[in-house]
Coordinates of C-alpha atoms and ligand atoms in Angstrom, one line a residue:
X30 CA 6.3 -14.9 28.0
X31 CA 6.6 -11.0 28.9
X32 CA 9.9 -9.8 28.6
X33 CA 11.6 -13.3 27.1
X34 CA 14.8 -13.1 24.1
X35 CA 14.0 -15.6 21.8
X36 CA 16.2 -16.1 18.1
X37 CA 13.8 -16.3 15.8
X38 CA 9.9 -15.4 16.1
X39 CA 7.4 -16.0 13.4
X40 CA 4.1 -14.1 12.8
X41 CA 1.4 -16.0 11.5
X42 CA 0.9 -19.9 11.2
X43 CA 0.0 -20.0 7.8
X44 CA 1.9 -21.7 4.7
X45 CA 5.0 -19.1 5.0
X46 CA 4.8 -19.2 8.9
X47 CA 5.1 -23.3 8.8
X48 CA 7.8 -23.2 6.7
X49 CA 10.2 -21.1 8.2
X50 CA 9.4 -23.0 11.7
X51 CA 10.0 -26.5 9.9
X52 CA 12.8 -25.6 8.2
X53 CA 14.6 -23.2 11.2
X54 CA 13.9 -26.1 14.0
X55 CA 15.4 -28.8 11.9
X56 CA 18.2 -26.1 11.5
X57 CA 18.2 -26.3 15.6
X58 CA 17.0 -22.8 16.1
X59 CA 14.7 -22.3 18.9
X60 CA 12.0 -20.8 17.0
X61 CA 8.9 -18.9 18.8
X62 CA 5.5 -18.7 16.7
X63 CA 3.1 -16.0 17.7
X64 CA -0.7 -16.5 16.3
X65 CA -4.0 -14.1 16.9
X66 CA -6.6 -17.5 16.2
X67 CA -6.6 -20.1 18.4
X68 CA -5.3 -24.0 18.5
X69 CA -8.0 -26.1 16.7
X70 CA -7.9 -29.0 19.1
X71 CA -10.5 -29.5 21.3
X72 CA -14.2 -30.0 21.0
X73 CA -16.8 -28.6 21.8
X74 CA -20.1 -29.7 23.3
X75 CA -21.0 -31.5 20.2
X76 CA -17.7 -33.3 20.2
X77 CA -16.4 -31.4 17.2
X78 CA -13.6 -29.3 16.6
X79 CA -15.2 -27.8 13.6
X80 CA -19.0 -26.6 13.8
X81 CA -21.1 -28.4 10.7
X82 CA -21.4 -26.3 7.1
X83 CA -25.1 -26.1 7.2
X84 CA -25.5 -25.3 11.2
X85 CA -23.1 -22.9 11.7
X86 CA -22.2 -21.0 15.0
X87 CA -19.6 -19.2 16.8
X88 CA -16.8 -21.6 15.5
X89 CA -17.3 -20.7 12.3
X90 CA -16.5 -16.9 11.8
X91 CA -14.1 -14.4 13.2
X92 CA -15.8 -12.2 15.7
X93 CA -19.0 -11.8 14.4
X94 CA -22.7 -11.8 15.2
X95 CA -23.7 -13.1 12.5
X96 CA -22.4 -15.4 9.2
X97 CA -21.6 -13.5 5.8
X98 CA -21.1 -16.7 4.0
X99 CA -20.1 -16.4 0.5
X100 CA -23.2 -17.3 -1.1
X101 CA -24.9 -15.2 0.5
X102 CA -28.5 -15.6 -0.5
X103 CA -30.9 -17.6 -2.2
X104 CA -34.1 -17.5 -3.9
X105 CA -34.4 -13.8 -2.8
X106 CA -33.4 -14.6 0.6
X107 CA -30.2 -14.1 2.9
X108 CA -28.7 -17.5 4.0
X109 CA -27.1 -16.0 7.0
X110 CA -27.5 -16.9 10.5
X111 CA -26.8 -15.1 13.9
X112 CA -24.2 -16.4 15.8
X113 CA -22.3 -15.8 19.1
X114 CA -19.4 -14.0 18.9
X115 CA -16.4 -15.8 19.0
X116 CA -12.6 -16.5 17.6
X117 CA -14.1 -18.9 14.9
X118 CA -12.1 -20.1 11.9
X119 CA -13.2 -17.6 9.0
X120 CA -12.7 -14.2 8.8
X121 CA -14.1 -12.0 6.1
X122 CA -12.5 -9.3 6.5
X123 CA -14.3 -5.6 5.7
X124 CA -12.7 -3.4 3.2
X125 CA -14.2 -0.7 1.5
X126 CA -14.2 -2.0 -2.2
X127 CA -14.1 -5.7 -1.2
X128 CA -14.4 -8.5 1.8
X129 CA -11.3 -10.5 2.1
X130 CA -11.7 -14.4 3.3
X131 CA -8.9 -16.0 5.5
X132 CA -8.1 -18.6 8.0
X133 CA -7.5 -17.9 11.8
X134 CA -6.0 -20.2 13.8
X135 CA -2.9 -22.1 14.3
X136 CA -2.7 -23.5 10.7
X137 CA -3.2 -20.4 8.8
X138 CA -5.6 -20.6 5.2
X139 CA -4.9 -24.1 5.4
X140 CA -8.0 -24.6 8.2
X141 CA -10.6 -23.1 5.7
X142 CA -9.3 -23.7 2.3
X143 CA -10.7 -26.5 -0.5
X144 CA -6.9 -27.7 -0.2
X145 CA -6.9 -27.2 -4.0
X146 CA -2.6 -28.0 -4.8
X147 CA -2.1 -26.4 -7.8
X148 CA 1.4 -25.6 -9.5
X149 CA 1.2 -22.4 -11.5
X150 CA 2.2 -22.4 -15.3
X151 CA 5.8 -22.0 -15.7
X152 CA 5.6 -19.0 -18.1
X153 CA 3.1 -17.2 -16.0
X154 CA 5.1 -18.0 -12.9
X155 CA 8.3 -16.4 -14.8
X156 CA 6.4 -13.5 -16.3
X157 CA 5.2 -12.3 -12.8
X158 CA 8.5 -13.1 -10.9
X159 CA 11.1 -12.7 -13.3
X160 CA 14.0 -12.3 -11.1
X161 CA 13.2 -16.4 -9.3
X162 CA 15.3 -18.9 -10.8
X163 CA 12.3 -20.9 -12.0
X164 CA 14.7 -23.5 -13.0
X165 CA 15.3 -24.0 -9.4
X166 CA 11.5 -23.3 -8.5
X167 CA 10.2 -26.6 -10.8
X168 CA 13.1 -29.4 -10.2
X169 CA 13.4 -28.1 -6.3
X170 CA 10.9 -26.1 -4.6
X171 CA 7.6 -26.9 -5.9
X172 CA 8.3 -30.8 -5.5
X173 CA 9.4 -30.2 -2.0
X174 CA 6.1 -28.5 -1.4
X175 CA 3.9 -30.8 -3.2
X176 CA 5.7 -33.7 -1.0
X177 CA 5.8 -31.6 2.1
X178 CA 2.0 -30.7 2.0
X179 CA 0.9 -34.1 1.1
X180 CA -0.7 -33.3 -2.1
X181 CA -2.4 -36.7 -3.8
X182 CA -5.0 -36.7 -6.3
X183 CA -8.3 -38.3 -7.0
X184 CA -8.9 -41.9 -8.5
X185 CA -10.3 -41.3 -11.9
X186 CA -12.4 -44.4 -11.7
X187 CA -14.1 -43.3 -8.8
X188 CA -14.7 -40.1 -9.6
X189 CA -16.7 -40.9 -12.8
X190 CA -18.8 -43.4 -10.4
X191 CA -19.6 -41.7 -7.9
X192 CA -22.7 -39.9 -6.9
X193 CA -20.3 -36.8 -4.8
X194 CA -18.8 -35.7 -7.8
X195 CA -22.1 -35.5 -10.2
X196 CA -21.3 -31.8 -10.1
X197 CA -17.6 -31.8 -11.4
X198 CA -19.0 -34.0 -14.1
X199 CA -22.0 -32.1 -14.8
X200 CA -19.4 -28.7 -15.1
X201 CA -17.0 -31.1 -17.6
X202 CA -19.7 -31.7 -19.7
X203 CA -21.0 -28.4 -20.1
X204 CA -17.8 -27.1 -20.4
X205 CA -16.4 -29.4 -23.2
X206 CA -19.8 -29.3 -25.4
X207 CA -18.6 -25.8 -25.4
X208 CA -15.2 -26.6 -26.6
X209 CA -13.1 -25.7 -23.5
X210 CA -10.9 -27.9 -21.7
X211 CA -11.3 -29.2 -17.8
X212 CA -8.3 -30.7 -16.0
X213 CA -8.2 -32.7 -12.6
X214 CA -6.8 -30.7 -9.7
X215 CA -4.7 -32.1 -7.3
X216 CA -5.8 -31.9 -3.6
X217 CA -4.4 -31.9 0.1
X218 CA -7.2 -34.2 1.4
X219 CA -6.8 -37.5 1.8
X220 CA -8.8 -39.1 -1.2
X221 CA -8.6 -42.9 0.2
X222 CA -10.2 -41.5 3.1
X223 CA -12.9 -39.8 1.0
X224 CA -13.4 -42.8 -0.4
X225 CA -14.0 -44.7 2.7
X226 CA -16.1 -42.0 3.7
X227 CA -18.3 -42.5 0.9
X228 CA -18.4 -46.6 2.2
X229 CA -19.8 -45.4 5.0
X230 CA -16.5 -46.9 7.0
X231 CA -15.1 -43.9 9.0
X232 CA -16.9 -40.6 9.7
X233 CA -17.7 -38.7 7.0
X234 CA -16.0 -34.7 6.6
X235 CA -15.6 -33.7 3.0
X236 CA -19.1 -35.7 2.3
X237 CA -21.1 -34.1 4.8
X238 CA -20.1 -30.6 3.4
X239 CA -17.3 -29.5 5.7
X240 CA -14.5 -27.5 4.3
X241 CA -14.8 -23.3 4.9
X242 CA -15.4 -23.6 8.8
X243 CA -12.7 -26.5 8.8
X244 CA -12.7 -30.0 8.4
X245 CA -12.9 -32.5 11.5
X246 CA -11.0 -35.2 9.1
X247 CA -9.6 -36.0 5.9
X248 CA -7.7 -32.8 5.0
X249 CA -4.0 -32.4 5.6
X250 CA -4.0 -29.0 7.0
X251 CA -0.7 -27.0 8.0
X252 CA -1.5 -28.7 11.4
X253 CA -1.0 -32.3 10.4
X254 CA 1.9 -31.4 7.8
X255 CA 4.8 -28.6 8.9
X256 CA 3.6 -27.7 12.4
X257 CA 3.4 -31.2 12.9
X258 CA 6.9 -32.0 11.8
X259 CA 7.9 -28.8 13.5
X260 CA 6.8 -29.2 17.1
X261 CA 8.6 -33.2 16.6
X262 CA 11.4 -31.0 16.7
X263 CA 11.1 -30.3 20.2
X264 CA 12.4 -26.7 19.1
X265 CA 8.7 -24.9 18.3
X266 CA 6.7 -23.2 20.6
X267 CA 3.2 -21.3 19.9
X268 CA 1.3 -18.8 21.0
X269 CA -1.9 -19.1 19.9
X270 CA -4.5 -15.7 20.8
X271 CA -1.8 -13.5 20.6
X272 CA -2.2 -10.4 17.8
X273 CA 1.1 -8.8 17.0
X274 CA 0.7 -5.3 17.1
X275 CA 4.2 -3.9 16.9
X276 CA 7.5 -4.7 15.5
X277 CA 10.8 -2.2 16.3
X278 CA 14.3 -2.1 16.4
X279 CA 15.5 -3.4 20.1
X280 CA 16.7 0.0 22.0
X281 CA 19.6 -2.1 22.8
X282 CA 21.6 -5.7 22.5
X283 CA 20.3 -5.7 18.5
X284 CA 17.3 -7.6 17.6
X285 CA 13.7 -6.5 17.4
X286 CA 11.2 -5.7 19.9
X287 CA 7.4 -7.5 19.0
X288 CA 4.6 -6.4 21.3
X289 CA 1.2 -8.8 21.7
X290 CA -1.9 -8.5 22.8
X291 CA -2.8 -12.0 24.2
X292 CA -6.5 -12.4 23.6
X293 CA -9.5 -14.7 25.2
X294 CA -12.3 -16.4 23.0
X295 CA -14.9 -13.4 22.8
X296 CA -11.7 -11.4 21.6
X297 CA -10.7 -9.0 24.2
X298 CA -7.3 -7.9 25.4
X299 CA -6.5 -10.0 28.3
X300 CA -2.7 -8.9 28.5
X301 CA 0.3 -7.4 26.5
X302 CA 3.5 -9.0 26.3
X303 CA 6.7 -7.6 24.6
X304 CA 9.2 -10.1 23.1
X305 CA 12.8 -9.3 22.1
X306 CA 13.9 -11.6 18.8
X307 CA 17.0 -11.6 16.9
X308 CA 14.8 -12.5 13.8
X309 CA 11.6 -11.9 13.1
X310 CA 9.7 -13.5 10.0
X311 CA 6.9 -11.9 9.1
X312 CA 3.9 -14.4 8.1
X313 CA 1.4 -13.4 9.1
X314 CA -1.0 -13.2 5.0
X315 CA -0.6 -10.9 2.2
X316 CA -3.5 -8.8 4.4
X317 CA -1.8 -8.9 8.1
X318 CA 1.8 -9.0 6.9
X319 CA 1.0 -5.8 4.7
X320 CA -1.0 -4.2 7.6
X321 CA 1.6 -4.4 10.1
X322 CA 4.5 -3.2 7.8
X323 CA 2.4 -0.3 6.4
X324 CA 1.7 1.0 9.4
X325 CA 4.9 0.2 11.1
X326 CA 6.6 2.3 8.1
X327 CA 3.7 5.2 8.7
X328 CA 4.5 5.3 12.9
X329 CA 8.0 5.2 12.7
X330 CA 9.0 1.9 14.2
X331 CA 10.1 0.9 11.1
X332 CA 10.3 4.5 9.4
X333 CA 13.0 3.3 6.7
X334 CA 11.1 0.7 4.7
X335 CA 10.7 1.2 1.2
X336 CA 8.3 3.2 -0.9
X337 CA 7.3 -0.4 -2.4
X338 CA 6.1 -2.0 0.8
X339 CA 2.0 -2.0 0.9
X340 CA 1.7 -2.1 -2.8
X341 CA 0.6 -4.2 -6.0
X342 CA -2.0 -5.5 -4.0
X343 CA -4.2 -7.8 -6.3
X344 CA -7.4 -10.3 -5.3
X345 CA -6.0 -13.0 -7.8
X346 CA -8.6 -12.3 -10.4
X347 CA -11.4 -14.0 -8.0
X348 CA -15.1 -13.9 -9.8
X349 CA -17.4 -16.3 -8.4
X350 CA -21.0 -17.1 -10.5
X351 CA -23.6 -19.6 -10.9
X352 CA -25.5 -21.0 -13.9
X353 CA -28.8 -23.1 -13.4
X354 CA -28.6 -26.2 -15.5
X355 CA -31.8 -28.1 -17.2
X356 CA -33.5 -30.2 -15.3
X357 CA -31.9 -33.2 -17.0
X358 CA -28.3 -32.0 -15.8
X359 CA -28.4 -32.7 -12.4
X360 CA -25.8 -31.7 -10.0
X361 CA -26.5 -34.2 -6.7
X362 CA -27.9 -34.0 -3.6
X363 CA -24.8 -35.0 -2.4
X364 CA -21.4 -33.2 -3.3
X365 CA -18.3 -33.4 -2.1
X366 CA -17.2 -29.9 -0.6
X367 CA -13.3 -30.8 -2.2
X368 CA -13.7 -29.5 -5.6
X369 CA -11.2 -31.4 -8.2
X370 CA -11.8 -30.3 -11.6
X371 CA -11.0 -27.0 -13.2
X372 CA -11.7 -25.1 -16.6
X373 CA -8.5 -24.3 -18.1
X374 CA -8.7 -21.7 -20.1
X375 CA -5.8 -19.4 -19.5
X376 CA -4.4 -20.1 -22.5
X377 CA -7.0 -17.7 -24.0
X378 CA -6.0 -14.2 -24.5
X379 CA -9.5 -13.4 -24.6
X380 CA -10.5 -14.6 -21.5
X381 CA -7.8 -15.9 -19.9
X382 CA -10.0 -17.8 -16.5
X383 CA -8.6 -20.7 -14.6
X384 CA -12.5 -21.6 -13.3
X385 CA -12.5 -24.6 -10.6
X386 CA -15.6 -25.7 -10.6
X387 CA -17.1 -25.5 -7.4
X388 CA -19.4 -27.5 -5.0
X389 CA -23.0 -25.9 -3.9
X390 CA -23.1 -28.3 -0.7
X391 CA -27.1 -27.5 0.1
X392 CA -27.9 -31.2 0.6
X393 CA -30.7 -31.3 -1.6
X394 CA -30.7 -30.9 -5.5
X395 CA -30.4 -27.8 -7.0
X396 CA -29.5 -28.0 -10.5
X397 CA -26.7 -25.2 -9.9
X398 CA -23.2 -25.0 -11.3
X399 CA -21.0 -22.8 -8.9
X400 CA -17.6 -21.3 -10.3
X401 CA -15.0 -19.8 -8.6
X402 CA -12.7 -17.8 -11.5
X403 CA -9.1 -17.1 -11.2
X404 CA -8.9 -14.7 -14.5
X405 CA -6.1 -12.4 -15.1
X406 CA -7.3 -8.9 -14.0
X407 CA -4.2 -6.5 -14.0
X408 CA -6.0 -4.2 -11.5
X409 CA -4.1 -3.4 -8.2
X410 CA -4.6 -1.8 -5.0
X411 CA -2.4 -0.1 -2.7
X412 CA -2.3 -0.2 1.9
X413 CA -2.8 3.3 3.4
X414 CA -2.6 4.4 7.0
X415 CA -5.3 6.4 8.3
X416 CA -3.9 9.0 11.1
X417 CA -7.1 9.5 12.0
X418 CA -8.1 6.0 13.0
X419 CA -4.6 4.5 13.3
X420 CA -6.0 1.9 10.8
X421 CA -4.6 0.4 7.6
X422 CA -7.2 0.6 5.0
X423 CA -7.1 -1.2 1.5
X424 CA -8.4 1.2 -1.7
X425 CA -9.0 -1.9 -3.7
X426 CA -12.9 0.2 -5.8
X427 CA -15.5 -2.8 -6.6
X428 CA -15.1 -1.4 -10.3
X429 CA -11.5 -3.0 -10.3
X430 CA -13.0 -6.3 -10.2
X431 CA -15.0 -5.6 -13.7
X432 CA -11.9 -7.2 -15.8
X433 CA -12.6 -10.5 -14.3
X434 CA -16.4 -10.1 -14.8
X435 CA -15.6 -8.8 -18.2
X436 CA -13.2 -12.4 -18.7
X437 CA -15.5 -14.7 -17.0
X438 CA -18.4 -13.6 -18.8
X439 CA -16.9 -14.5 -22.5
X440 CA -16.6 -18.2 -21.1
X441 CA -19.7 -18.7 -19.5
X442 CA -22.4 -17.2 -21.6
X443 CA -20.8 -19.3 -24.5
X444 CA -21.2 -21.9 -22.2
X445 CA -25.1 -20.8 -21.5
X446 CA -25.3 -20.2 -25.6
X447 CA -24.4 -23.6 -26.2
X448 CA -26.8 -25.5 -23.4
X449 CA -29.6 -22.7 -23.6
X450 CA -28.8 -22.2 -19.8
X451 CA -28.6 -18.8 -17.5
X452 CA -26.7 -17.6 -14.9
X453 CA -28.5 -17.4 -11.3
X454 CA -29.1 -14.3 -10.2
X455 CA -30.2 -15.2 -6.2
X456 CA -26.8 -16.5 -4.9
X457 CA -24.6 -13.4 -4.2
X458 CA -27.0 -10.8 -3.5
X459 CA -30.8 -10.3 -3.8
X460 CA -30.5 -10.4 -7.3
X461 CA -27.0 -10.1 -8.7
X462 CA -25.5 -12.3 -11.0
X463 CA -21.5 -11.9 -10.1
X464 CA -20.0 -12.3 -7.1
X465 CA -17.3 -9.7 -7.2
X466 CA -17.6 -8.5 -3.8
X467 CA -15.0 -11.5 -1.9
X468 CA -12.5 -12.9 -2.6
X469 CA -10.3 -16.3 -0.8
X470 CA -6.9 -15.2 -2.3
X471 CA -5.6 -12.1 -1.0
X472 CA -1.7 -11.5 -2.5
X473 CA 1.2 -9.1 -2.6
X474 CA 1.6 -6.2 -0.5
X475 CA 5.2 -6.9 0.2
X476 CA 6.4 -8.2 -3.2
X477 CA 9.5 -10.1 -3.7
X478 CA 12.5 -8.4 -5.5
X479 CA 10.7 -5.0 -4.4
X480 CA 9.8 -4.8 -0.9
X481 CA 12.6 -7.2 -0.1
X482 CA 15.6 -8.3 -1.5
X483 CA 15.5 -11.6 -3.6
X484 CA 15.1 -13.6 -1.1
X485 CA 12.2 -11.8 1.6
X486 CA 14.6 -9.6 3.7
X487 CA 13.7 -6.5 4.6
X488 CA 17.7 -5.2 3.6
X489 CA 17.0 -1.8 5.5
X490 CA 16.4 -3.8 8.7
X491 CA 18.9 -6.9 8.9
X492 CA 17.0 -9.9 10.7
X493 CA 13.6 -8.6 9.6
X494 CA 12.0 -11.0 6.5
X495 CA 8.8 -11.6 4.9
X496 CA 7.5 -15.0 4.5
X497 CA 3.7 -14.9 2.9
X498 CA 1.8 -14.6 0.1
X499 CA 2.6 -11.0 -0.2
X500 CA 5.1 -11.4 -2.0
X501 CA 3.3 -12.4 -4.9
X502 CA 2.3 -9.6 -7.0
X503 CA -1.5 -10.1 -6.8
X504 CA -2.3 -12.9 -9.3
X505 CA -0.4 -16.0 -10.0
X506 CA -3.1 -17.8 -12.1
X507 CA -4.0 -20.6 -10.4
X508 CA -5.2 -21.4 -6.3
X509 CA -2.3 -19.9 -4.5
X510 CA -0.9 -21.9 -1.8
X511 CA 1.1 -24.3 -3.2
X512 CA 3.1 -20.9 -4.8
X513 CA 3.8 -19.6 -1.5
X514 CA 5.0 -22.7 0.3
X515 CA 7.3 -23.4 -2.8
X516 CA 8.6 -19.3 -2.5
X517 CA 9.2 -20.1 1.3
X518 CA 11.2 -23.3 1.1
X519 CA 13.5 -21.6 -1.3
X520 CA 14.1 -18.6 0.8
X521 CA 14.0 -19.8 4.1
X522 CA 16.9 -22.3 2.5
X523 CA 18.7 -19.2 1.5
X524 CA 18.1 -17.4 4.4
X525 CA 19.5 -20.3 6.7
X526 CA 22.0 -20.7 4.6
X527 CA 23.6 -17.1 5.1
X528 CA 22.0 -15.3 8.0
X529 CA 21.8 -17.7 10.3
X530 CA 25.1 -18.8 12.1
Ligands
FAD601 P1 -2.3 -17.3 5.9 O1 -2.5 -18.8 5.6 O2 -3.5 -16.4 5.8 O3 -1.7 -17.3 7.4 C1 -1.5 -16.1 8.0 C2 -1.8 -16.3 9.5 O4 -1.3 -15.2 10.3 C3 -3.2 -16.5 9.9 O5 -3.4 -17.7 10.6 C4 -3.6 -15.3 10.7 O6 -4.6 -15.5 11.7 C5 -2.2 -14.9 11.3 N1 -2.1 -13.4 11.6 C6 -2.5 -12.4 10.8 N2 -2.2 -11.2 11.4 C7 -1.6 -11.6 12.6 C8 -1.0 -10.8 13.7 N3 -1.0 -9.5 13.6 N4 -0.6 -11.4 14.8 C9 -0.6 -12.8 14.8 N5 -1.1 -13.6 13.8 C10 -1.6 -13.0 12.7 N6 -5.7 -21.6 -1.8 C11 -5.4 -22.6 -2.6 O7 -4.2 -22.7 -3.1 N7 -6.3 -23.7 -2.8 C12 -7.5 -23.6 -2.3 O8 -8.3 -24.5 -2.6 C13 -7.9 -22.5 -1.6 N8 -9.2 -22.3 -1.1 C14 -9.5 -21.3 -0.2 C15 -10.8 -21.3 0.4 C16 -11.1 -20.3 1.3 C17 -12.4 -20.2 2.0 C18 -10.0 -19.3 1.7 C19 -10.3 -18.2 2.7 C20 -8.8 -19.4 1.1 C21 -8.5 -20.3 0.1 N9 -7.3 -20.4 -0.5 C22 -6.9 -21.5 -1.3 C23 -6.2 -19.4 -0.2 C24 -5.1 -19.9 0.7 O9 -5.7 -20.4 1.9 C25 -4.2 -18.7 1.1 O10 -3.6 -18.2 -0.2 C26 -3.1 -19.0 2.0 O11 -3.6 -19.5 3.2 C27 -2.2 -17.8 2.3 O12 -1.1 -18.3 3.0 P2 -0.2 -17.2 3.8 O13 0.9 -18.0 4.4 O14 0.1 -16.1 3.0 O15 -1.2 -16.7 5.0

């Protein structure tokens, strides 16, 4: 509360943010976690945490009046509906050149995400982070994510029998008549519980579509995993509906001052609290990390950061598209909303695309293949502060997003070649083939080995470090998460390790 001293205070409860609090409780440091979503516990009239994919309202985005779902349209139409406005699950947040998707609410990304657990390629991993032991990162760090996050995969028998994954098989096919190669993707939901979802024994989440406005079962999120094991601690407390909006140097007795707005469920200020810390982590994304640095750095509370903080901002190569398939390659009435299988074919200097292929949960048959494309777009964008508005603004320009429409192409029109098969036009605009204007993996900012020291401090402010995905210079190749928990256990070991005593 107002006024407290606490040792260590996170920002953000995302993959860096539950990290640092396992890893500091278990180190017995009382550890204080401050997040502007809310707890996902209770339900709501309907008896659901979560609202439902195909009904949305309030619960499932940010503040809003109305959706901006991803797919936007169809058949000439928007798909959006109005809703009341509310702290709901999704954010898409507005920049100029693009609109960035996260997760809000005590869990982080982890709440919305298709818990896709993918380890990045080892040489990519060491081209983009040269100065990370990767030794260390593939015996150590990545297994103690993998195990940490409960990451299991799907039974291969079952997903060539059943009907929820006629898409992923439909996408393999296409793909490898085409000569490219698919491989399974791990997951962090529970695939005997999919299973038994599919029997009809326990109530169904993943089946019925849920996954972007959360998941009422199935999927380990953050919450089940780290925060979990963290609160068991008996050494983690959170503050959910409370926005950091400042962090400075204490005027006296060392440490850091954080002020908060606390906020209710339409989203206005209720109350400000300041909080002194003797460590403050800073996890709060690659977008609310790099916004509260930048214009820390621009106001003066933190006036000696370096030049290098709110830059080498990158989307992660994000392209999404669809291709209508013939009649006679159906894709189900009923998908799974856990995609499993990707195109691999980064290998390809051509076009080098890590594609998952994607559910289109409509809940009738559409004959659509969805992509999402991780391709290797060098583009970057920089984090400005605007005096005028005393905003951060992002000047990622559309236009950088033509490499990965540019890479993406070269796959799938072979792809189309091949099967005699086009590419929708009606799913992310009236009629507009790419969807270049989102993406779900927002990275760097705050980039490790140049913002910070080796390790995620902040070396011009002792006790300050950075936890989050940005440190990852903007494209790592493959779904991101399991790259930033692995960064963050070996940090938060190192910072323990020496700052901490
Ligand atoms: P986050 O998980 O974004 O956590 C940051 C937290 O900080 C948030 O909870 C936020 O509300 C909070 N916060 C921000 N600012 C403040 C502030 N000022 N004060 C207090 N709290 C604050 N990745 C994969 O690897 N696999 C997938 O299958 C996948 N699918 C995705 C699907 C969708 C729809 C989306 C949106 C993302 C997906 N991602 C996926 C991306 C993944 O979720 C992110 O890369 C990951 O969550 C980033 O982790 P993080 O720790 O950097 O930050």
């Amino acid at each position: 509360s107002d006024g407290d001293r606490v040792p260590a205070l996170v920002i953000g409860s995302g993959y860096g943010g539950a990290v640092a609090a396992l890893r500091l409780t278990q180190a017995g440091i009382d550890t204080h976690m401050v997040e502007m979503g809310k707890s996902w516990t209770t339900p709501g009239s309907d008896g659901k945490v979560f609202c439902p994919m195909l009904s949305p309202d309030g619960r499932s985005f940010w503040l809003r009046d109305r959706t901006v779902q991803p797919v936007s349209h169809f058949s000439g139409g928007s798909v959006d509906k109005n809703i009341s406005r509310y702290v709901g699950v999704l954010d898409a947040e507005d920049f100029g050149g693009i609109k960035v998707y996260q997760g809000r609410g005590v869990g982080g990304g982890s709440l919305v995400n298709g818990g896709m657990a993918v380890t990045p390629k080892r040489n990519y991993f060491e081209e983009i982070l040269p100065g990370v032991d990767s030794n260390e990162m593939y015996s150590t760090y990545f297994p103690r994510a993998n195990a940490a996050l409960g990451v299991n995969n799907i039974d291969p028998a079952w997903f060539e029998s059943t009907e929820y994954y006629k898409f992923a098989r439909t996408g393999r096919k296409t793909a490898e008549r085409s000569g490219y190669t698919t491989t399974f993707v791990p997951n962090v939901y529970d695939f005997n519980y999919m299973k038994q979802e599919a029997a009809g024994q326990v109530t169904k989440s993943a089946l019925v579509s849920e996954v972007i406005y959360g998941n009422n079962a199935g999927k380990k999120s953050l919450d089940k995993t780290y925060l979990a094991a963290a609160s068991a601690t008996g050494k983690l407390t959170i503050s959910a509906l409370h926005v950091v909006t400042s962090v400075a140097p204490a005027a006296t007795g060392g440490g850091y001052q954080v002020v908060m707005n606390q906020i209710n469920e339409q989203g206005n200020t209720v109350g400000t609290k300041t909080v002194t810390a003797d460590k403050v982590f800073f996890a709060a994304g690659s977008i609310g990390t790099s916004k509260l640095l930048v214009a820390m750095k621009a106001q003066g509370q933190l006036a000696n950061l370096p030049g290098a903080v709110g830059q080498e901002w990158g989307h992660n190569g994000n392209v999404m598209v669809g291709r209508a398939n013939h009649m006679w390659d159906a894709t189900g009435a009923k998908q799974s909303a856990i995609p499993v299988m990707g195109i691999d074919n980064w290998a390809d200097t051509s076009a080098p695309v890590f594609a998952e292929i994607a559910p289109f949960p409509a809940g009738t048959e559409l004959w659509v293949s969805l992509y999402l494309a991780i391709a290797k777009n060098p583009q970057r964008a920089q984090f400005q502060f605007n005096s005028a508005t005393g905003k951060v603004g992002l000047n990622w320009q559309r236009s950088q997003n033509q490499p990965s429409i540019d890479m993406a192409k070269k796959l799938f029109d072979k792809i189309n070649k091949k099967e005699g098969t086009i590419y929708r036009t009606d799913l992310f605009g009236p009629v507009q083939t790419w969807g270049d204007q989102l993406t779900y993996h927002p990275l760097g900012g705050c980039v490790l080995g140049k913002a910070t020291d080796g390790y995620g401090r902040l070396p011009e402010y002792p006790g300050l470090y950075v936890m989050d995905g940005s440190l990852v210079p903007g494209n790592v190749g493959v779904n991101p998460f399991v790259t930033i928990t692995a960064l963050a256990e070996r940090n938060i070991e190192n910072i323990i390790a020496n700052d901490m005593n």
